[in-house]
Coordinates of N, CA, C and O in Angstrom, one line a residue:
M710 N -114.2 146.1 -59.5 CA -114.0 144.8 -60.3 C -114.1 145.3 -61.6 O -114.7 146.2 -62.2
A711 N -113.7 144.1 -62.5 CA -113.7 144.4 -63.9 C -114.0 143.1 -64.5 O -113.6 142.0 -64.0
L712 N -114.8 143.1 -65.8 CA -115.0 141.8 -66.5 C -113.6 141.7 -67.3 O -113.0 142.5 -67.7
L713 N -113.2 140.4 -67.3 CA -111.8 139.9 -67.9 C -112.4 139.3 -69.1 O -113.3 138.5 -69.1
P714 N -111.4 139.4 -70.2 CA -111.8 138.6 -71.4 C -111.3 137.1 -71.2 O -110.3 136.8 -70.7
I715 N -112.3 136.1 -71.6 CA -112.0 134.8 -71.5 C -111.5 134.3 -72.7 O -111.7 134.5 -73.9
L716 N -110.4 133.6 -72.5 CA -109.9 133.0 -73.7 C -110.8 131.9 -74.2 O -111.3 131.2 -73.5
R717 N -110.7 131.6 -75.7 CA -111.5 130.7 -76.3 C -110.6 129.6 -76.9 O -109.5 129.8 -77.6
Y718 N -111.0 128.5 -76.8 CA -110.6 127.2 -77.5 C -110.6 127.4 -79.0 O -111.4 128.1 -79.4
P719 N -109.6 127.3 -79.7 CA -108.2 126.5 -79.4 C -106.9 127.4 -79.0 O -105.9 127.2 -79.3
D720 N -107.2 128.6 -78.3 CA -106.2 129.5 -78.2 C -105.1 128.6 -77.2 O -105.4 127.9 -76.2
P721 N -103.8 128.6 -77.9 CA -102.6 127.8 -77.3 C -102.5 128.4 -75.8 O -102.0 127.4 -75.0
R722 N -103.1 129.3 -75.2 CA -102.8 129.8 -73.8 C -103.4 129.1 -72.8 O -103.1 129.0 -71.8
L723 N -104.4 128.3 -73.3 CA -105.2 127.6 -72.6 C -104.7 126.3 -72.2 O -104.9 125.6 -71.3
H724 N -103.4 125.8 -72.9 CA -102.5 124.7 -72.5 C -101.5 125.1 -71.7 O -100.6 124.1 -71.5
T725 N -101.4 126.3 -71.1 CA -100.3 126.7 -70.3 C -100.7 126.0 -68.9 O -101.7 126.1 -68.2
V726 N -99.7 125.5 -68.2 CA -99.8 124.9 -66.9 C -99.4 126.0 -65.8 O -98.7 126.8 -66.1
A727 N -100.5 126.2 -65.0 CA -100.5 127.2 -64.1 C -99.5 127.1 -63.0 O -99.3 125.8 -62.5
K728 N -98.8 128.2 -62.5 CA -97.9 128.0 -61.3 C -98.8 128.3 -60.1 O -99.6 129.0 -60.0
P729 N -98.0 127.8 -58.8 CA -98.9 128.2 -57.8 C -98.8 129.7 -57.3 O -97.9 130.4 -57.7
V730 N -99.8 129.9 -56.8 CA -100.0 131.3 -56.3 C -99.0 131.5 -54.8 O -98.9 130.7 -54.2
A731 N -98.2 132.5 -55.0 CA -96.9 132.8 -54.1 C -97.4 133.3 -52.9 O -97.2 132.9 -51.8
A732 N -98.6 134.1 -52.9 CA -99.2 135.0 -51.7 C -100.7 135.2 -52.0 O -100.9 135.6 -53.3
V733 N -101.5 135.1 -51.1 CA -102.6 135.6 -51.2 C -102.7 137.2 -50.8 O -102.9 137.6 -49.4
D734 N -102.3 138.1 -51.7 CA -102.4 139.5 -51.3 C -103.4 140.1 -52.1 O -104.4 139.6 -52.6
A735 N -103.3 141.5 -52.1 CA -104.3 142.4 -52.8 C -104.5 142.2 -54.2 O -105.6 142.1 -54.6
R736 N -103.5 141.8 -54.9 CA -103.6 141.5 -56.3 C -104.5 140.3 -56.5 O -105.4 140.3 -57.2
I737 N -104.1 139.3 -55.7 CA -105.0 137.8 -55.9 C -106.3 138.2 -55.4 O -107.5 137.8 -56.1
Q738 N -106.7 138.9 -54.5 CA -107.9 139.2 -54.2 C -108.7 140.2 -55.1 O -109.9 139.6 -55.4
R739 N -108.1 141.1 -55.7 CA -108.6 141.6 -56.8 C -108.9 140.8 -58.0 O -110.1 140.9 -58.4
L740 N -108.1 140.0 -58.3 CA -108.3 139.0 -59.4 C -109.5 137.9 -59.1 O -110.4 137.7 -59.9
I741 N -109.7 137.5 -57.8 CA -110.8 136.7 -57.4 C -111.9 137.4 -57.7 O -112.9 136.9 -58.2
G742 N -112.2 138.9 -57.2 CA -113.4 139.5 -57.4 C -113.7 139.8 -58.9 O -114.7 139.6 -59.5
D743 N -112.6 140.0 -59.5 CA -112.6 140.1 -61.3 C -113.2 138.9 -61.8 O -114.1 138.9 -62.7
M744 N -112.5 137.8 -61.4 CA -113.0 136.3 -61.7 C -114.6 136.0 -61.7 O -115.1 135.6 -62.5
L745 N -114.9 136.4 -60.4 CA -116.3 136.1 -59.8 C -117.3 136.8 -60.8 O -118.2 136.6 -61.2
E746 N -116.8 138.2 -61.1 CA -117.8 139.0 -61.7 C -117.8 138.4 -63.2 O -119.0 138.4 -63.7
T747 N -116.7 138.1 -63.7 CA -116.6 137.7 -65.1 C -117.4 136.4 -65.3 O -118.2 136.3 -66.2
M748 N -117.3 135.3 -64.5 CA -117.9 134.0 -64.3 C -119.4 134.6 -64.2 O -120.2 133.7 -65.0
H749 N -120.0 135.2 -63.4 CA -121.4 135.4 -63.4 C -121.9 136.2 -64.5 O -123.0 135.9 -64.8
D750 N -121.0 137.2 -65.0 CA -121.5 137.8 -66.1 C -121.8 136.8 -67.3 O -122.7 137.1 -68.4
A751 N -120.9 135.7 -67.4 CA -121.0 134.9 -68.6 C -122.0 133.7 -68.4 O -122.1 132.7 -69.1
T752 N -122.7 133.6 -67.1 CA -123.3 132.7 -66.6 C -122.9 131.4 -66.5 O -123.4 130.3 -66.9
G753 N -121.7 131.3 -66.1 CA -120.9 130.2 -65.7 C -121.0 129.7 -64.3 O -121.4 130.5 -63.5
I754 N -120.4 128.5 -64.0 CA -120.5 128.1 -62.8 C -119.1 127.8 -62.1 O -118.8 127.6 -61.1
G755 N -118.2 128.0 -62.9 CA -116.7 127.8 -62.6 C -115.8 128.6 -63.6 O -116.1 128.6 -64.6
L756 N -114.8 129.0 -63.0 CA -113.7 129.8 -64.0 C -112.4 129.6 -63.3 O -112.1 129.9 -62.1
A757 N -111.4 129.2 -64.0 CA -110.0 129.0 -63.7 C -109.3 130.2 -64.2 O -109.5 130.7 -65.3
A758 N -108.2 130.6 -63.4 CA -107.4 131.8 -63.8 C -106.7 131.7 -65.3 O -106.5 132.7 -66.1
T759 N -106.5 130.5 -65.6 CA -106.0 130.1 -66.9 C -106.8 130.6 -68.0 O -106.3 131.2 -69.2
Q760 N -108.1 130.6 -67.9 CA -109.1 131.0 -68.9 C -109.2 132.5 -69.2 O -109.6 133.1 -70.0
V761 N -108.7 133.3 -68.2 CA -108.5 134.7 -68.3 C -106.9 135.2 -68.3 O -106.7 136.3 -68.2
D762 N -106.1 134.0 -68.9 CA -104.9 134.6 -69.2 C -104.1 134.7 -68.1 O -102.9 135.6 -68.2
V763 N -104.3 134.3 -66.9 CA -103.5 134.4 -65.7 C -103.2 133.2 -65.3 O -103.8 132.2 -65.1
H764 N -101.8 132.8 -65.4 CA -101.4 131.2 -65.2 C -100.9 131.0 -63.8 O -99.8 130.7 -63.6
E765 N -101.9 131.2 -62.9 CA -101.6 130.8 -61.6 C -102.6 129.9 -61.2 O -103.8 129.8 -61.6
R766 N -102.5 129.1 -60.0 CA -103.3 128.0 -59.5 C -104.5 128.6 -58.9 O -104.6 128.6 -57.7
L767 N -105.6 129.3 -59.4 CA -106.7 129.9 -58.8 C -107.8 129.6 -59.5 O -108.0 129.5 -60.6
V768 N -109.0 129.1 -58.9 CA -110.1 128.8 -59.3 C -111.3 129.5 -58.5 O -111.3 129.4 -57.4
V769 N -112.2 129.9 -59.2 CA -113.7 130.4 -58.5 C -114.7 129.4 -59.2 O -115.0 129.0 -60.4
I770 N -115.7 129.2 -58.3 CA -116.8 128.1 -58.4 C -118.0 128.8 -57.7 O -118.0 129.2 -56.5
D771 N -119.1 128.5 -58.3 CA -120.4 128.8 -57.7 C -121.7 128.2 -58.3 O -122.3 128.5 -59.4
V772 N -121.9 127.0 -57.7 CA -122.9 126.0 -58.2 C -124.4 126.3 -57.4 O -125.2 125.6 -57.8
S773 N -124.4 127.4 -56.6 CA -125.7 127.7 -55.9 C -126.8 128.2 -57.0 O -126.2 128.7 -58.0
E774 N -128.0 127.9 -56.8 CA -129.0 128.4 -57.6 C -129.2 129.8 -57.8 O -129.4 130.2 -58.8
D775 N -128.8 130.5 -56.6 CA -129.0 132.1 -56.4 C -127.6 132.7 -56.9 O -127.4 134.0 -56.9
H776 N -126.6 131.9 -57.4 CA -125.4 132.5 -57.5 C -124.8 133.4 -56.5 O -124.3 134.6 -56.9
N777 N -124.9 133.0 -55.3 CA -124.5 133.8 -54.2 C -123.4 132.9 -53.2 O -123.5 133.4 -51.9
D778 N -123.2 131.9 -53.5 CA -122.2 131.1 -52.5 C -120.8 130.7 -53.3 O -120.8 129.5 -53.6
P779 N -119.9 131.9 -53.7 CA -118.9 131.3 -54.3 C -117.8 130.6 -53.5 O -117.8 130.7 -52.3
I780 N -117.2 129.6 -54.0 CA -115.9 129.0 -53.6 C -114.6 129.3 -54.3 O -114.7 129.4 -55.5
V781 N -113.7 129.8 -53.5 CA -112.5 130.0 -54.1 C -111.4 128.9 -53.6 O -111.5 128.7 -52.4
L782 N -110.8 128.6 -54.6 CA -109.7 127.4 -54.5 C -108.4 128.0 -54.9 O -108.2 128.3 -56.2
I783 N -107.4 128.3 -54.1 CA -106.2 128.7 -54.4 C -105.2 127.4 -53.9 O -105.0 127.0 -53.1
N784 N -104.3 127.2 -55.1 CA -103.4 126.1 -55.1 C -104.1 124.8 -54.8 O -103.7 124.0 -53.9
P785 N -105.2 124.5 -55.3 CA -105.9 123.3 -55.2 C -105.4 122.1 -55.2 O -104.4 121.9 -56.3
E786 N -105.7 121.0 -54.7 CA -105.0 119.6 -54.8 C -106.1 118.6 -54.4 O -106.6 118.6 -53.3
I787 N -106.5 117.7 -55.4 CA -107.2 116.5 -55.1 C -106.5 115.5 -54.2 O -105.5 115.1 -54.7
V788 N -106.9 115.4 -52.9 CA -106.2 114.6 -52.0 C -107.0 113.1 -52.1 O -106.5 112.1 -51.5
W789 N -108.3 112.9 -52.8 CA -109.0 111.7 -52.7 C -110.1 111.9 -53.9 O -110.5 112.9 -54.0
A790 N -110.1 110.9 -54.5 CA -111.3 110.8 -55.7 C -111.8 109.4 -55.6 O -111.2 108.3 -55.4
S791 N -113.2 109.5 -55.7 CA -114.0 108.1 -55.3 C -113.6 107.1 -56.7 O -113.2 107.8 -57.7
D792 N -113.9 105.9 -56.6 CA -113.6 105.0 -57.6 C -114.8 105.1 -58.5 O -114.7 104.7 -59.7
E793 N -116.0 105.5 -58.0 CA -117.1 105.4 -58.9 C -117.1 106.8 -59.6 O -116.9 107.7 -59.3
K794 N -117.5 106.4 -60.9 CA -117.3 107.5 -62.0 C -118.8 107.8 -62.4 O -119.7 107.1 -62.2
Q795 N -119.0 109.0 -62.9 CA -120.3 109.4 -63.7 C -119.9 110.3 -65.0 O -118.8 110.8 -65.0
V796 N -120.8 110.1 -65.7 CA -120.7 110.7 -67.2 C -121.6 111.9 -67.1 O -122.9 111.7 -66.6
T797 N -121.2 113.0 -67.2 CA -122.0 114.4 -67.2 C -121.7 115.1 -68.5 O -120.5 115.4 -68.8
D798 N -122.8 115.7 -68.8 CA -122.5 116.7 -70.0 C -122.0 118.0 -69.6 O -122.4 118.6 -68.5
E799 N -120.8 118.3 -70.0 CA -120.1 119.5 -69.6 C -120.1 120.4 -70.7 O -120.1 120.3 -71.9
G800 N -119.9 121.8 -70.1 CA -119.8 123.0 -71.1 C -118.7 123.7 -70.5 O -117.9 123.2 -69.3
C801 N -118.2 124.8 -71.2 CA -117.0 125.5 -70.8 C -117.1 127.1 -71.3 O -117.6 127.1 -72.5
L802 N -116.8 127.9 -70.4 CA -116.9 129.3 -71.0 C -115.8 129.6 -72.1 O -115.9 130.5 -72.8
S803 N -114.8 128.7 -72.0 CA -113.8 128.7 -73.2 C -114.2 128.0 -74.4 O -113.5 128.3 -75.6
V804 N -115.2 127.3 -74.3 CA -115.7 126.6 -75.5 C -117.3 126.8 -75.6 O -118.1 125.9 -75.4
P805 N -117.7 128.2 -75.6 CA -119.3 128.4 -75.7 C -120.0 127.6 -76.6 O -119.8 127.4 -77.7
G806 N -121.2 127.2 -76.2 CA -122.1 126.7 -76.9 C -122.1 125.1 -77.1 O -122.9 124.3 -77.8
I807 N -120.8 124.5 -76.5 CA -120.4 123.0 -76.8 C -120.6 122.5 -75.5 O -120.1 122.8 -74.6
Y808 N -121.5 121.3 -75.5 CA -121.5 120.4 -74.4 C -121.3 119.0 -74.8 O -122.1 118.6 -75.8
D809 N -120.7 118.2 -73.9 CA -120.6 116.8 -74.2 C -120.3 116.1 -73.1 O -119.9 116.6 -72.1
G810 N -120.5 114.7 -73.0 CA -120.4 113.8 -71.9 C -118.8 113.6 -71.6 O -118.2 113.4 -72.5
V811 N -118.6 113.9 -70.3 CA -117.1 113.5 -69.8 C -117.2 112.7 -68.8 O -118.2 112.9 -67.7
E812 N -116.5 111.6 -68.6 CA -116.4 110.7 -67.2 C -115.4 111.3 -66.2 O -114.3 111.7 -66.6
R813 N -116.1 111.4 -64.8 CA -115.1 112.1 -64.0 C -115.8 111.4 -62.7 O -116.7 110.8 -62.7
A814 N -114.6 111.3 -61.6 CA -115.0 110.8 -60.3 C -116.2 111.4 -59.7 O -116.6 112.7 -60.2
Q815 N -117.3 110.7 -59.2 CA -118.3 111.2 -58.5 C -118.3 112.0 -57.4 O -119.0 113.2 -57.1
A816 N -117.1 111.8 -56.6 CA -116.7 112.5 -55.5 C -115.2 112.9 -55.3 O -114.4 112.0 -55.6
V817 N -115.0 113.9 -54.9 CA -113.7 114.4 -54.6 C -113.4 115.0 -53.3 O -114.3 115.6 -52.8
K818 N -112.1 114.9 -52.7 CA -111.9 115.7 -51.5 C -110.8 116.5 -52.0 O -109.7 116.2 -52.5
V819 N -110.9 117.9 -51.6 CA -109.8 118.9 -52.2 C -109.2 119.7 -51.3 O -110.0 120.4 -50.3
K820 N -108.1 119.8 -51.1 CA -107.4 120.9 -50.2 C -106.9 122.1 -50.9 O -106.2 121.8 -52.0
A821 N -107.2 123.3 -50.3 CA -106.8 124.3 -51.0 C -106.7 125.7 -50.0 O -107.2 125.4 -48.8
L822 N -106.2 126.9 -50.5 CA -106.5 127.8 -49.7 C -107.6 128.7 -50.3 O -108.1 128.6 -51.3
D823 N -108.5 129.1 -49.2 CA -109.4 130.0 -49.6 C -109.1 131.5 -50.0 O -107.8 132.0 -50.1
G824 N -109.9 132.4 -50.1 CA -109.7 133.7 -50.4 C -108.8 134.6 -49.5 O -108.4 135.6 -49.9
Q825 N -109.0 134.2 -48.3 CA -108.1 134.8 -47.1 C -106.7 134.1 -47.0 O -106.1 134.4 -46.1
G826 N -106.5 133.0 -47.7 CA -105.2 132.5 -47.6 C -105.4 131.2 -46.5 O -104.4 130.8 -46.1
K827 N -106.6 130.9 -46.0 CA -106.7 129.8 -45.0 C -106.8 128.7 -45.7 O -107.7 128.4 -46.7
E828 N -106.2 127.6 -45.0 CA -106.3 126.2 -45.8 C -107.6 125.6 -45.3 O -108.4 126.0 -44.3
R829 N -108.3 125.1 -46.4 CA -109.6 124.2 -46.2 C -109.7 123.1 -47.0 O -108.7 122.9 -48.0
I830 N -110.5 122.2 -46.5 CA -110.8 120.9 -47.2 C -112.3 120.8 -47.6 O -113.0 121.2 -46.7
I831 N -112.5 120.6 -48.8 CA -113.8 120.5 -49.3 C -114.2 119.0 -49.8 O -113.4 118.4 -50.6
D832 N -115.2 118.3 -49.2 CA -115.6 117.1 -49.7 C -116.8 117.5 -50.7 O -117.8 118.0 -50.3
A833 N -116.5 117.2 -51.9 CA -117.6 117.5 -53.0 C -118.1 116.4 -53.6 O -117.3 115.3 -54.0
H834 N -119.3 116.5 -53.9 CA -120.2 115.3 -54.6 C -120.9 116.0 -55.8 O -121.2 117.1 -55.8
G835 N -121.4 115.2 -56.8 CA -122.3 115.7 -57.9 C -121.6 116.6 -58.8 O -120.4 116.8 -59.0
L836 N -122.3 117.9 -58.8 CA -122.1 118.8 -59.8 C -120.9 119.6 -59.2 O -120.0 120.0 -60.2
L837 N -120.7 119.8 -58.0 CA -119.6 120.5 -57.4 C -118.3 119.8 -57.8 O -117.2 120.2 -58.0
A838 N -118.4 118.4 -57.4 CA -117.2 117.5 -57.6 C -116.7 117.7 -59.3 O -115.7 117.7 -59.6
V839 N -117.7 117.6 -60.0 CA -117.5 117.8 -61.6 C -116.7 119.0 -62.1 O -115.8 119.1 -62.5
C840 N -117.4 120.0 -61.3 CA -117.0 121.3 -61.6 C -115.5 121.5 -61.1 O -114.7 122.1 -61.8
I841 N -115.1 121.1 -60.0 CA -113.6 121.2 -59.3 C -112.8 120.5 -60.3 O -111.7 120.9 -60.6
Q842 N -113.1 119.1 -60.7 CA -112.2 118.5 -61.8 C -112.1 119.3 -62.9 O -111.1 119.3 -63.3
H843 N -113.2 119.7 -63.4 CA -113.0 120.7 -64.7 C -112.1 121.7 -64.7 O -111.3 121.9 -65.6
E844 N -112.4 122.5 -63.6 CA -111.5 123.7 -63.5 C -110.1 123.5 -63.2 O -109.2 123.9 -63.6
M845 N -109.8 122.4 -62.4 CA -108.6 122.0 -62.1 C -107.7 121.4 -63.3 O -106.7 121.6 -63.3
D846 N -108.4 120.9 -64.4 CA -107.8 120.4 -65.5 C -107.3 121.7 -66.1 O -106.4 121.6 -66.7
H847 N -108.1 122.8 -66.0 CA -107.7 124.0 -66.7 C -106.3 124.4 -66.2 O -105.3 125.0 -66.9
L848 N -106.2 124.3 -64.9 CA -104.7 124.6 -64.3 C -103.5 123.8 -65.0 O -102.5 124.3 -64.8
L849 N -104.0 122.7 -65.2 CA -103.0 121.8 -65.9 C -102.9 121.8 -67.5 O -102.2 121.1 -68.0
G850 N -103.7 122.7 -68.0 CA -103.6 123.1 -69.4 C -104.5 122.3 -70.4 O -104.1 121.9 -71.4
K851 N -105.5 121.7 -69.5 CA -106.3 120.7 -70.3 C -107.8 121.2 -70.6 O -108.3 121.8 -69.4
V852 N -108.4 121.2 -71.5 CA -109.6 121.7 -71.9 C -110.6 120.5 -71.9 O -110.3 119.5 -72.5
F853 N -111.9 120.5 -71.6 CA -112.8 119.4 -71.4 C -112.6 118.6 -72.8 O -113.0 117.4 -72.8
V854 N -112.7 119.4 -73.9 CA -112.8 118.8 -75.3 C -111.7 117.7 -75.5 O -111.9 116.8 -76.4
E855 N -110.7 117.7 -74.8 CA -109.5 116.7 -74.9 C -110.0 115.5 -74.4 O -109.3 114.4 -74.7
Y856 N -111.1 115.3 -73.6 CA -111.6 114.0 -73.5 C -112.5 113.3 -74.5 O -113.0 112.1 -74.5
L857 N -112.8 114.1 -75.4 CA -113.6 113.7 -76.6 C -112.7 112.9 -77.6 O -111.5 113.2 -77.7
S858 N -113.6 112.2 -78.5 CA -112.9 111.7 -79.6 C -112.2 112.6 -80.4 O -112.6 113.9 -80.6
P859 N -111.1 112.3 -81.2 CA -110.4 113.2 -82.1 C -111.2 113.8 -83.0 O -111.2 115.1 -83.5
L860 N -112.2 113.1 -83.7 CA -113.2 113.6 -84.5 C -114.0 114.7 -84.0 O -114.3 115.8 -84.5
K861 N -114.7 114.6 -82.9 CA -115.5 115.4 -82.3 C -114.7 116.7 -82.0 O -115.2 117.8 -82.2
R862 N -113.4 116.6 -81.5 CA -112.4 117.7 -81.0 C -112.1 118.5 -82.2 O -112.1 119.5 -82.2
N863 N -111.7 117.7 -83.3 CA -111.5 118.7 -84.6 C -112.8 119.3 -85.0 O -112.6 120.5 -85.7
R864 N -113.9 118.9 -85.0 CA -115.0 119.6 -85.4 C -115.3 120.7 -84.5 O -115.7 121.9 -85.1
I865 N -114.9 120.7 -83.2 CA -115.1 121.7 -82.3 C -114.1 122.8 -82.6 O -114.5 123.9 -82.6
K866 N -113.2 122.4 -83.0 CA -112.1 123.2 -83.1 C -112.1 124.2 -84.6 O -112.1 125.3 -84.5
T867 N -112.7 123.3 -85.5 CA -113.3 123.9 -86.7 C -114.1 125.0 -86.4 O -114.2 126.0 -87.1
K868 N -115.2 124.6 -85.7 CA -116.4 125.4 -85.5 C -115.9 126.8 -84.8 O -116.4 127.9 -85.1
M869 N -115.0 126.6 -83.7 CA -114.6 127.8 -83.0 C -113.7 128.6 -84.0 O -113.9 130.0 -83.6
L870 N -112.8 128.2 -84.7 CA -112.1 128.9 -85.5 C -113.1 129.8 -86.6 O -112.6 131.1 -86.6
K871 N -113.9 129.1 -87.0 CA -114.9 129.7 -87.9 C -115.6 131.0 -87.2 O -115.7 131.9 -87.8
E872 N -116.0 130.8 -86.0 CA -116.6 131.7 -85.3 C -115.9 132.8 -85.2 O -116.3 134.0 -85.2
R873 N -114.5 132.6 -84.7 CA -113.8 133.5 -84.4 C -113.2 134.6 -85.5 O -113.4 135.8 -85.6
R874 N -113.3 133.7 -86.8 CA -113.2 134.6 -88.0 C -114.2 135.4 -88.5 O -114.0 136.6 -89.0
Q875 N -115.5 135.0 -88.2 CA -116.7 135.9 -88.5 C -116.8 137.0 -87.4 O -117.1 138.0 -87.8
A876 N -116.4 136.8 -86.2 CA -116.4 137.9 -85.3 C -115.2 139.2 -85.7 O -115.5 140.1 -85.5
E877 N -114.2 138.5 -86.2 CA -113.2 139.5 -86.6 C -113.5 140.3 -87.8 O -113.4 141.4 -87.8
R878 N -114.4 139.8 -88.6 CA -114.9 140.3 -89.8 C -115.9 141.5 -89.4 O -116.1 142.5 -90.2
A879 N -116.7 141.1 -88.5 CA -117.8 141.8 -88.1 C -117.6 143.2 -87.6 O -116.5 143.5 -87.2

């Protein structure tokens, strides 16, 4: 396994719409392992392939306290979302250090393939539901800051660009 570089907002590649995974083969299984290692190393709870510059519909999630219960979603599709909404402070490995409230469905039902290519349905509530919706947005080329006001989004963009310039100089 290997740590993968995570794209940082406002990198335009984060806005690429992911294509379906054609086959769950050794390449995808290696990518799953690399993504899980990368997510855990960055102390995240979710990572979409888009964030590591692989534009295929693959998400890894682990919201367990011990970070030992990973969920793999290949070609995920939300088949139901609750009418009840909740606002949760979200963060993102592609927008480090930034957290803000985003309104999402409290519960979702997702159909996807697992890491072995078997179909599964997940009924998700609370943090898992939020995480699934957040990561699936990445597959559509959407970053959570796009839910924020233009003023907040521009401030975040300016901050991220400044941090990138400082890192390049160091």
